[in-house]
Short mmCIF file of N, CA and C in Angstrom, two decimals:
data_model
loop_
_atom_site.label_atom_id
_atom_site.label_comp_id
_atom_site.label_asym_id
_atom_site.label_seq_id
_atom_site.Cartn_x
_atom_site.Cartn_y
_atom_site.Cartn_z
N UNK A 1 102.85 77.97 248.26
CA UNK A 1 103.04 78.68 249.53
C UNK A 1 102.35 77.94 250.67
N UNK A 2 101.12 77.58 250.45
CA UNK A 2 100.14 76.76 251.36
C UNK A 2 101.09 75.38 251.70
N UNK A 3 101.86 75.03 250.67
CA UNK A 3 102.36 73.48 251.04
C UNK A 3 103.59 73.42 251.62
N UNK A 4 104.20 74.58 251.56
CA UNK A 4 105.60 75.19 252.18
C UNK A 4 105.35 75.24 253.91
N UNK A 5 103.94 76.12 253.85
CA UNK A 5 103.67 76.50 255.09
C UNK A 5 103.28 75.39 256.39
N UNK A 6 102.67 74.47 255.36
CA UNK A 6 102.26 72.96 256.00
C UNK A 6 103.37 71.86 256.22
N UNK A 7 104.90 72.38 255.47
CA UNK A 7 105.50 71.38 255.76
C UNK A 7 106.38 72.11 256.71
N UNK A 8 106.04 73.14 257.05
CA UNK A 8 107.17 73.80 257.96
C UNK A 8 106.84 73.76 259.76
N UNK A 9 105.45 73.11 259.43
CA UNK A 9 104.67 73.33 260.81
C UNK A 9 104.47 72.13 260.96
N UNK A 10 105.08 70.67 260.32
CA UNK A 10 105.20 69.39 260.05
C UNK A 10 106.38 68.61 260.45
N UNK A 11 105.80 67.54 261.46
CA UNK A 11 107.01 66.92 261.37
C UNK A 11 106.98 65.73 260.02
N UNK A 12 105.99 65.53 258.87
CA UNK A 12 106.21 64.27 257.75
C UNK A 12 105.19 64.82 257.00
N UNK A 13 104.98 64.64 255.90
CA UNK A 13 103.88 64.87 254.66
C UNK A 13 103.91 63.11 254.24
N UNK A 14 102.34 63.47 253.70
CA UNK A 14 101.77 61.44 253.26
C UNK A 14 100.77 62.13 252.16
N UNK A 15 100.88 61.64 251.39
CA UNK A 15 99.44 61.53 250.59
C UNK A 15 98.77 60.67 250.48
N UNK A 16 97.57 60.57 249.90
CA UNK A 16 96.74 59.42 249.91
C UNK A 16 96.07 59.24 248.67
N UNK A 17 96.31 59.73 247.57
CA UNK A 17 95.73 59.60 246.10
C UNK A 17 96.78 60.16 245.08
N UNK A 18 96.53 60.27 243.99
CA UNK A 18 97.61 60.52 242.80
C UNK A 18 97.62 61.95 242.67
N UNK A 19 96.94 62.72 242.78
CA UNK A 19 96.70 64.02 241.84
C UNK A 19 97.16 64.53 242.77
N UNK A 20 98.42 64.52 243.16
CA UNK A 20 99.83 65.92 244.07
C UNK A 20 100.36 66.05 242.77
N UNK A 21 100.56 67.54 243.42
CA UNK A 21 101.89 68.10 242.45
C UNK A 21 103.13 67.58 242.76
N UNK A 22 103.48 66.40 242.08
CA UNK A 22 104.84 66.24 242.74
C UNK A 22 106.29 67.05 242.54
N UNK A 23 106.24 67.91 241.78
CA UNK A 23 107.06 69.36 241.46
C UNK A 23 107.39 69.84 242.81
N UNK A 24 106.14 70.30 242.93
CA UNK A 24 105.72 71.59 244.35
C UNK A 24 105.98 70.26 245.68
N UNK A 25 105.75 69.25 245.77
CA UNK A 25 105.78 67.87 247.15
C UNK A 25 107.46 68.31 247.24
N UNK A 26 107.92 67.71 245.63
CA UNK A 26 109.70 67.56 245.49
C UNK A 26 110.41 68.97 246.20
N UNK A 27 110.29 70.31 245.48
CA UNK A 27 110.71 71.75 246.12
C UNK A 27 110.33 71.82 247.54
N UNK A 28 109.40 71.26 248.15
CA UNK A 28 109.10 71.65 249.29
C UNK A 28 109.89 70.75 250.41
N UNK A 29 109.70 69.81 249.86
CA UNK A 29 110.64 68.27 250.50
C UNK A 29 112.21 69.36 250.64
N UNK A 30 112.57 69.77 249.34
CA UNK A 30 114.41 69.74 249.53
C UNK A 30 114.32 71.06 250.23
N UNK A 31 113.83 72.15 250.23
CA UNK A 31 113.76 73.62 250.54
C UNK A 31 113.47 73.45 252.42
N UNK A 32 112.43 72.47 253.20
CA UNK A 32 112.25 72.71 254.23
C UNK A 32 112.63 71.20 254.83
N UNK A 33 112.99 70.19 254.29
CA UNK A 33 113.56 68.95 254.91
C UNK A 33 112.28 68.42 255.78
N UNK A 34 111.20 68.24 255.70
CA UNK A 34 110.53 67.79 255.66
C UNK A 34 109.94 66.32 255.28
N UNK A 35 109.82 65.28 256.12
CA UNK A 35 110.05 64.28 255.44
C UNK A 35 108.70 63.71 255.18
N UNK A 36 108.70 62.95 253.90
CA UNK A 36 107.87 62.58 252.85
C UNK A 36 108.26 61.03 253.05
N UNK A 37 107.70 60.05 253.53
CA UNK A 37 108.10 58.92 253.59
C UNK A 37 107.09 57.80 252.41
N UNK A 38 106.67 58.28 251.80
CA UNK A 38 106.59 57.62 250.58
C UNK A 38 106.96 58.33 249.36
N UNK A 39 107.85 59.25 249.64
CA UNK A 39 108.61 60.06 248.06
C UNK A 39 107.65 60.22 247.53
N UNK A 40 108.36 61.07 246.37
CA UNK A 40 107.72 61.40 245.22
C UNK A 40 107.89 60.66 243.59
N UNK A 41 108.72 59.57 243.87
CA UNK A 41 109.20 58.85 242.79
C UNK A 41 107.36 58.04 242.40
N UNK A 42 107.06 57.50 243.26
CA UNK A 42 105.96 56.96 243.12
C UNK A 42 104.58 57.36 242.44
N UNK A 43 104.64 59.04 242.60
CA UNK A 43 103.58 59.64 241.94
C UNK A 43 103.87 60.00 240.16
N UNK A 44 105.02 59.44 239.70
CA UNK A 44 105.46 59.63 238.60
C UNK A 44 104.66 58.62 238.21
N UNK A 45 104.58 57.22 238.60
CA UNK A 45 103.96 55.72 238.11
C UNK A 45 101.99 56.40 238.34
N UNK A 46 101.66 56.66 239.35
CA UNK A 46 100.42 56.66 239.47
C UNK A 46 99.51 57.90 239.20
N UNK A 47 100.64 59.14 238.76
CA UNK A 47 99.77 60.46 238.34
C UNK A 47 99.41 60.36 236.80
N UNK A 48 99.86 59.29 236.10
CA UNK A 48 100.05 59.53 234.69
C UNK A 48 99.37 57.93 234.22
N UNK A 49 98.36 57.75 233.54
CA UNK A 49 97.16 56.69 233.18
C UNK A 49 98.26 55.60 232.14
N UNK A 50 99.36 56.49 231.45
CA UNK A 50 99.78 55.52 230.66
C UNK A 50 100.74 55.58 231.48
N UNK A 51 101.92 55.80 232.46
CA UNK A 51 103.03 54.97 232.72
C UNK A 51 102.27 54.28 233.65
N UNK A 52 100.81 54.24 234.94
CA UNK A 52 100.75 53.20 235.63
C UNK A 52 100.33 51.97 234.33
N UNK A 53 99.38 51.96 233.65
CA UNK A 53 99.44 51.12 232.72
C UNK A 53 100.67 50.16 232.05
N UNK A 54 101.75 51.10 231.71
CA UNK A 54 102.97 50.48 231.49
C UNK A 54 103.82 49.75 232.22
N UNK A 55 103.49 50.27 233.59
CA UNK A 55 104.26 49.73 235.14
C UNK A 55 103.70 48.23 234.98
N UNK A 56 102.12 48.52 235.45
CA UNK A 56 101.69 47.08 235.76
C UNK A 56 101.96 45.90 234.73
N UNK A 57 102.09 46.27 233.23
CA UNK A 57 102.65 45.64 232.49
C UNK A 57 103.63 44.43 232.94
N UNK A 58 104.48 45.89 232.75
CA UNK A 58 105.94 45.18 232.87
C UNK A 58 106.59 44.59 233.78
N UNK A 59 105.07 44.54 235.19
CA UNK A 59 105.32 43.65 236.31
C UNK A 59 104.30 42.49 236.07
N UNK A 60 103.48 42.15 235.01
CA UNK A 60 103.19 40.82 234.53
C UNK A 60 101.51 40.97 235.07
N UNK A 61 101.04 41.96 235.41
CA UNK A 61 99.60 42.74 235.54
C UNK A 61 98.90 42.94 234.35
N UNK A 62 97.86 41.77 234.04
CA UNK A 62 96.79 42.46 232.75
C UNK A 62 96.20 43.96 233.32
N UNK A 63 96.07 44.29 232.20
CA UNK A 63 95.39 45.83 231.79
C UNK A 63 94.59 45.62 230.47
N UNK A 64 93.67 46.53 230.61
CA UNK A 64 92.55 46.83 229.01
C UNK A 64 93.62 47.24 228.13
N UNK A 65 93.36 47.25 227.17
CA UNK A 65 93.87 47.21 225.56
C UNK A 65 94.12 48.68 225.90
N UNK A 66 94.87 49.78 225.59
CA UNK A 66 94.68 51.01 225.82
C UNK A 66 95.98 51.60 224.39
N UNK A 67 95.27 53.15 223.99
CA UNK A 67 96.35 53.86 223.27
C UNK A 67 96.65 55.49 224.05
N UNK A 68 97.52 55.29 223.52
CA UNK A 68 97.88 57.43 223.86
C UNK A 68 97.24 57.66 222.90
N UNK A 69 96.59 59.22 223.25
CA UNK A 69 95.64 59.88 222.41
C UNK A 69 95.90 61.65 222.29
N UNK A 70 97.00 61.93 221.66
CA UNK A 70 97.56 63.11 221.82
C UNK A 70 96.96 64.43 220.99
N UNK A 71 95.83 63.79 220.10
CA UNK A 71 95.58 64.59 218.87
C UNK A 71 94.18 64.14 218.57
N UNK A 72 93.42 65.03 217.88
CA UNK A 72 92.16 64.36 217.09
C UNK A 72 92.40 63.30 216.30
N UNK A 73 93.64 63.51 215.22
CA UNK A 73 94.05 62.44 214.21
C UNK A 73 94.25 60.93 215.41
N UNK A 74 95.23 61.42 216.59
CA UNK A 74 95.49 60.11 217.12
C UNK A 74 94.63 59.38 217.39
N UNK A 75 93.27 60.08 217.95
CA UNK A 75 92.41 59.13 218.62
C UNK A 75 91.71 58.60 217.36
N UNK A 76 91.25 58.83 215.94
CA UNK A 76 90.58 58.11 214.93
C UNK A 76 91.45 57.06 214.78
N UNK A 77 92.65 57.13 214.81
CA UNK A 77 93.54 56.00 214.45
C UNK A 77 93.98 55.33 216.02
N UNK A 78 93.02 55.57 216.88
CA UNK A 78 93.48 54.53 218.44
C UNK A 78 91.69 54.28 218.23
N UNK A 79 90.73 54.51 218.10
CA UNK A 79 89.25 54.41 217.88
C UNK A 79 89.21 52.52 216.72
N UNK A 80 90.54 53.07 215.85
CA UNK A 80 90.27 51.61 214.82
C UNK A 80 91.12 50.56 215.05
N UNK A 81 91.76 51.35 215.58
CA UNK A 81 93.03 49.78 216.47
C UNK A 81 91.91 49.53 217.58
N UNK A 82 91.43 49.90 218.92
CA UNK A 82 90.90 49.23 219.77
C UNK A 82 89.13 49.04 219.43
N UNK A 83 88.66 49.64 218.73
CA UNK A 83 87.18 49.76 218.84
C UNK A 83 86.46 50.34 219.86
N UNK A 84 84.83 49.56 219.07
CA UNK A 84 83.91 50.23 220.61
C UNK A 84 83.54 49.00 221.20
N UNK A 85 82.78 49.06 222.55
CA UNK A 85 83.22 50.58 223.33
C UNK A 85 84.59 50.94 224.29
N UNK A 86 84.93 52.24 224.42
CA UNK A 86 86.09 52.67 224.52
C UNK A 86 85.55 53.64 225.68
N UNK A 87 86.63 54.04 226.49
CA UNK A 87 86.61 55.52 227.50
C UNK A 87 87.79 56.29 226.86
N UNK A 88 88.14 57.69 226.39
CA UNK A 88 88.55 58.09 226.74
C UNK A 88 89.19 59.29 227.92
N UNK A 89 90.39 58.95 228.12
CA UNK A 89 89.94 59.63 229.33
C UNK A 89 91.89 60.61 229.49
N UNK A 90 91.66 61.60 230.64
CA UNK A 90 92.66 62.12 230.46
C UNK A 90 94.01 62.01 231.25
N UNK A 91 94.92 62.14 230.53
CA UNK A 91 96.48 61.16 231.18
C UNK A 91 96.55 61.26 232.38
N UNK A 92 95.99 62.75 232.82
CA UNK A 92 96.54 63.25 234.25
C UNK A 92 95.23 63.59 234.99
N UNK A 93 95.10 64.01 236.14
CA UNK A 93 94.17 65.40 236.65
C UNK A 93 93.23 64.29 236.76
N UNK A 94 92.21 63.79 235.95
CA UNK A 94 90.50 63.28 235.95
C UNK A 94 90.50 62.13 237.10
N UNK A 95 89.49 61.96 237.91
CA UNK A 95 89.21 61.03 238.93
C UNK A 95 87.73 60.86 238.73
N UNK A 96 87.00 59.81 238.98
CA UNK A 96 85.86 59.47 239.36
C UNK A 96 84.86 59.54 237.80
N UNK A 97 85.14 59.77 236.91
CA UNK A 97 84.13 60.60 235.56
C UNK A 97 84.77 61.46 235.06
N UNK A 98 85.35 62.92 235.93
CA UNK A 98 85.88 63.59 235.90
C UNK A 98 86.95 63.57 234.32
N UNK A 99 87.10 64.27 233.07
CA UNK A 99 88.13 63.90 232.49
C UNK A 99 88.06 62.71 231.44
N UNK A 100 86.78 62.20 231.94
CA UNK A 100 86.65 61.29 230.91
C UNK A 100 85.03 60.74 229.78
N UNK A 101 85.28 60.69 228.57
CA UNK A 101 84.53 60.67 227.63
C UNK A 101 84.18 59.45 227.09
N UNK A 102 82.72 58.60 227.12
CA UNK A 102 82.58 57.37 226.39
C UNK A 102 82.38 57.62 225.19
N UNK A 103 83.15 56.63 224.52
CA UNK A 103 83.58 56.48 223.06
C UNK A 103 82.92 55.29 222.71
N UNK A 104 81.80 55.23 222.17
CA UNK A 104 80.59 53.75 222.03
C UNK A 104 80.07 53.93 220.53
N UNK A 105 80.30 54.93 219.73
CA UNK A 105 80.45 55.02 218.13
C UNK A 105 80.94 56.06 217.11
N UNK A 106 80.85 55.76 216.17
CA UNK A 106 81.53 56.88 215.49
C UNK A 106 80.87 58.45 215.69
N UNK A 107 79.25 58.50 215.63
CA UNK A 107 79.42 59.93 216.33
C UNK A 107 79.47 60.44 217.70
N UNK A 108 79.85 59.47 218.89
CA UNK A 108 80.76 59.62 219.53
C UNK A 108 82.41 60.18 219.33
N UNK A 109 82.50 59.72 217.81
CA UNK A 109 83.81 60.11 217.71
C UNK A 109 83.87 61.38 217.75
N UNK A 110 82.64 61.87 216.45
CA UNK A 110 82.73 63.15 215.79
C UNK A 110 82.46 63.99 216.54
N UNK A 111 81.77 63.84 218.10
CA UNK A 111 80.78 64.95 218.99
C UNK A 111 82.50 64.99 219.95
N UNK A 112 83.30 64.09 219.83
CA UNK A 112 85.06 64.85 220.84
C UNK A 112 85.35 65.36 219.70
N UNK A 113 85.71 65.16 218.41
CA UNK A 113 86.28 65.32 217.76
C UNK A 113 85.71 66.84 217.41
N UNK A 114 84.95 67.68 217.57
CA UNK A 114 84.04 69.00 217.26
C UNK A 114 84.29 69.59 218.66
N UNK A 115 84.66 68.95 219.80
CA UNK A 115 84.72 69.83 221.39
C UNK A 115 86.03 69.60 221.38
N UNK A 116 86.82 69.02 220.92
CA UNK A 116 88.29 68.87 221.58
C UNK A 116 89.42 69.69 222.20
N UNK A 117 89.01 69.16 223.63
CA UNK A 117 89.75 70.46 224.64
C UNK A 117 91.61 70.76 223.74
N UNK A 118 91.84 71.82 224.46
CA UNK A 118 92.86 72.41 224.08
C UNK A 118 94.08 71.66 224.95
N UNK A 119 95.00 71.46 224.66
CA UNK A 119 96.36 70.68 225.04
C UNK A 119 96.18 69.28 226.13
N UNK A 120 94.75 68.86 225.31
CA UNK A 120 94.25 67.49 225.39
C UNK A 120 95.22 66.06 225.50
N UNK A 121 96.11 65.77 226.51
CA UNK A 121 96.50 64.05 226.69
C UNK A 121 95.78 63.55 227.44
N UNK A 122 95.38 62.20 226.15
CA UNK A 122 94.71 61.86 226.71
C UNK A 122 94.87 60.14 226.39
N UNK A 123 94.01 58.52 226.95
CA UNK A 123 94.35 57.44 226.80
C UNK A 123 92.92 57.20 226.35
N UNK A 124 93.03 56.29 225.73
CA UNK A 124 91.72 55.62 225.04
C UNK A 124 91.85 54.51 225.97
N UNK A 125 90.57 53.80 226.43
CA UNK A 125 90.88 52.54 226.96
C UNK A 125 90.07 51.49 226.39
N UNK A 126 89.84 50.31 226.04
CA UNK A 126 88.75 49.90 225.74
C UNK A 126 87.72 49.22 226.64
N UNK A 127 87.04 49.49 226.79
CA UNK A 127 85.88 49.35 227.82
C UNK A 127 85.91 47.41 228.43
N UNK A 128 85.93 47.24 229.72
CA UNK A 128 85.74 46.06 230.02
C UNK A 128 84.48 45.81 230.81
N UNK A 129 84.06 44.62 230.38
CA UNK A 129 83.04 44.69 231.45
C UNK A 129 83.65 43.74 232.56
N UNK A 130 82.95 44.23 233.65
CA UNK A 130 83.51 43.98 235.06
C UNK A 130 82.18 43.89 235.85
N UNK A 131 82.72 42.69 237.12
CA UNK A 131 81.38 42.66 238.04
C UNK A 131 81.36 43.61 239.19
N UNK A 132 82.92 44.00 239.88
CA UNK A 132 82.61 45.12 240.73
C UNK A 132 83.74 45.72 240.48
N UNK A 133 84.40 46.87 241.28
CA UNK A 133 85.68 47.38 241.37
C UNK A 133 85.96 47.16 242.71
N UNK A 134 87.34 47.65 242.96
CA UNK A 134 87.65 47.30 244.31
C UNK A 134 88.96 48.62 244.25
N UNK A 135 89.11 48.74 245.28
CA UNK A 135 90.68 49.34 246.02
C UNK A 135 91.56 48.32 246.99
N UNK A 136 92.22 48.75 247.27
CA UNK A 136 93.31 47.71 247.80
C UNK A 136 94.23 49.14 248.40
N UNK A 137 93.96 49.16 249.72
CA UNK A 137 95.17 50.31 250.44
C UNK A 137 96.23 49.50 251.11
N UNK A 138 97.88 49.84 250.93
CA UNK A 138 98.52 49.07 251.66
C UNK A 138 99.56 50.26 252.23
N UNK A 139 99.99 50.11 253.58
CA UNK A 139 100.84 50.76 253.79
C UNK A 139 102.30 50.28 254.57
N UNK A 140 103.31 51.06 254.92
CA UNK A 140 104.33 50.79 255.27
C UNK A 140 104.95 51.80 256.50
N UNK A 141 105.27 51.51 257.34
CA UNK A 141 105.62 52.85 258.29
C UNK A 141 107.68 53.03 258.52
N UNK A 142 107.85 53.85 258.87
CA UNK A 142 109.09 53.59 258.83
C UNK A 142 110.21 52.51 259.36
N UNK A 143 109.62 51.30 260.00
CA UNK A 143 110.28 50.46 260.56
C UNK A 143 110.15 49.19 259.86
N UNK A 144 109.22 49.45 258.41
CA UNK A 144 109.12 48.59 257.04
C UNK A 144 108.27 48.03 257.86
N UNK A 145 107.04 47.75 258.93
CA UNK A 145 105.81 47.42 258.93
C UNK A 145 104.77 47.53 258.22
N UNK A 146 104.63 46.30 257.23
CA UNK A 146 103.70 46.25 256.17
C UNK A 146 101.77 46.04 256.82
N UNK A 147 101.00 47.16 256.38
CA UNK A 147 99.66 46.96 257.12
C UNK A 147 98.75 47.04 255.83
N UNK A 148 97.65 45.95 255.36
CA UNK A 148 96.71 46.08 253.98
C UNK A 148 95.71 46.15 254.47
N UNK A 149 94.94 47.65 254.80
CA UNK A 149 93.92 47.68 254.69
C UNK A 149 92.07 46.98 254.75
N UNK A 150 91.77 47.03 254.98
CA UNK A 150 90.20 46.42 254.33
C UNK A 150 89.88 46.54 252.94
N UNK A 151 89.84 45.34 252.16
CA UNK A 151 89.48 45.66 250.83
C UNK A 151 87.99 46.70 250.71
N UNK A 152 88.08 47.50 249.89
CA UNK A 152 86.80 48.02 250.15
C UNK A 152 86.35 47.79 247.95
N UNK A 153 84.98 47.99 248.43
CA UNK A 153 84.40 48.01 246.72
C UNK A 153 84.13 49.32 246.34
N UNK A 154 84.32 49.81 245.27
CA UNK A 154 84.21 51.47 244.50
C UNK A 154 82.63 50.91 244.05
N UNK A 155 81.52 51.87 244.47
CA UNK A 155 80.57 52.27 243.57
C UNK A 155 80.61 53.62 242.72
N UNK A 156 80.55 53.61 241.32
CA UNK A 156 80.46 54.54 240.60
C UNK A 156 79.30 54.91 240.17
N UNK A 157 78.73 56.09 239.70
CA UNK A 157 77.16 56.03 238.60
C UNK A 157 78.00 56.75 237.71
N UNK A 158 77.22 56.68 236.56
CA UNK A 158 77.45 57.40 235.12
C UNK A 158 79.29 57.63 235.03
N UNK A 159 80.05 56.45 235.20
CA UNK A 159 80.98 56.15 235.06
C UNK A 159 81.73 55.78 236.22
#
């Protein structure tokens, strides 16, 4: 109702991170014509840990070793294909820590494996070490004027 109401008093909707509902973006887009100039096709690739993973793939982008982790059973058997240390973390929703669990030994395994949330997807990743992180914002306006941002660096603590 809130996003109905915002696109009706709107001349464009933008987001700026993954975690939209793109359901509720899509209904609201066709119901009030409201225009969305970066769609919603895009949040399909970046709301979900394994298709951006799969994207960057298949555009020739290394990525960490990673499994789907749909089950307790799955993750013992994604724990011995990738090893430690590992994050798991969850397909959708988690940002910043948020959603996600270090996996650094077996009773690591057993202490998810004894809490394991209820209708849990989730990706194992295997842990890289890295010297910093970074973001990269790029945008486009409707006259296909391409503008990139300031690289900026992510500080994280305790993940």
């Amino acid at each position: 109702a809130a996003l109905t109401e915002l696109a009706e008093k709107s001349d464009l909707l933008t987001y700026e991170f993954e975690n939209v509902d793109q359901d509720a973006l899509a209904r609201v887009q066709k119901r009030t014509g409201v225009l969305v100039p970066q769609g919603v096709k895009l949040l399909t690739v970046t709301s979900n840990r394994i298709n951006e993973k799969n994207f960057l793939r298949t555009h020739g982008l290394p990525t960490t070793d990673f499994a789907k982790v749909a089950s307790p059973a799955e993750l013992k058997v994604a724990v011995k294909e990738l090893g430690f240390p590992a994050i798991l973390k969850t397909v959708s929703g988690g940002y910043d820590g948020h959603g996600q669990w270090d996996i650094n030994s077996e009773q690591d395994v057993k202490n998810m494996l004894e809490k394991w949330p209820k209708n849990l997807l989730a990706i194992l990743e295997k842990r890289v070490d890295f010297v910093k992180e970074i973001s990269v914002m790029v945008s486009r306006d409707n006259c296909d004027q391409v503008k990139l941002w300031p690289i900026t660096e992510n500080q994280h603590k305790n993940h």
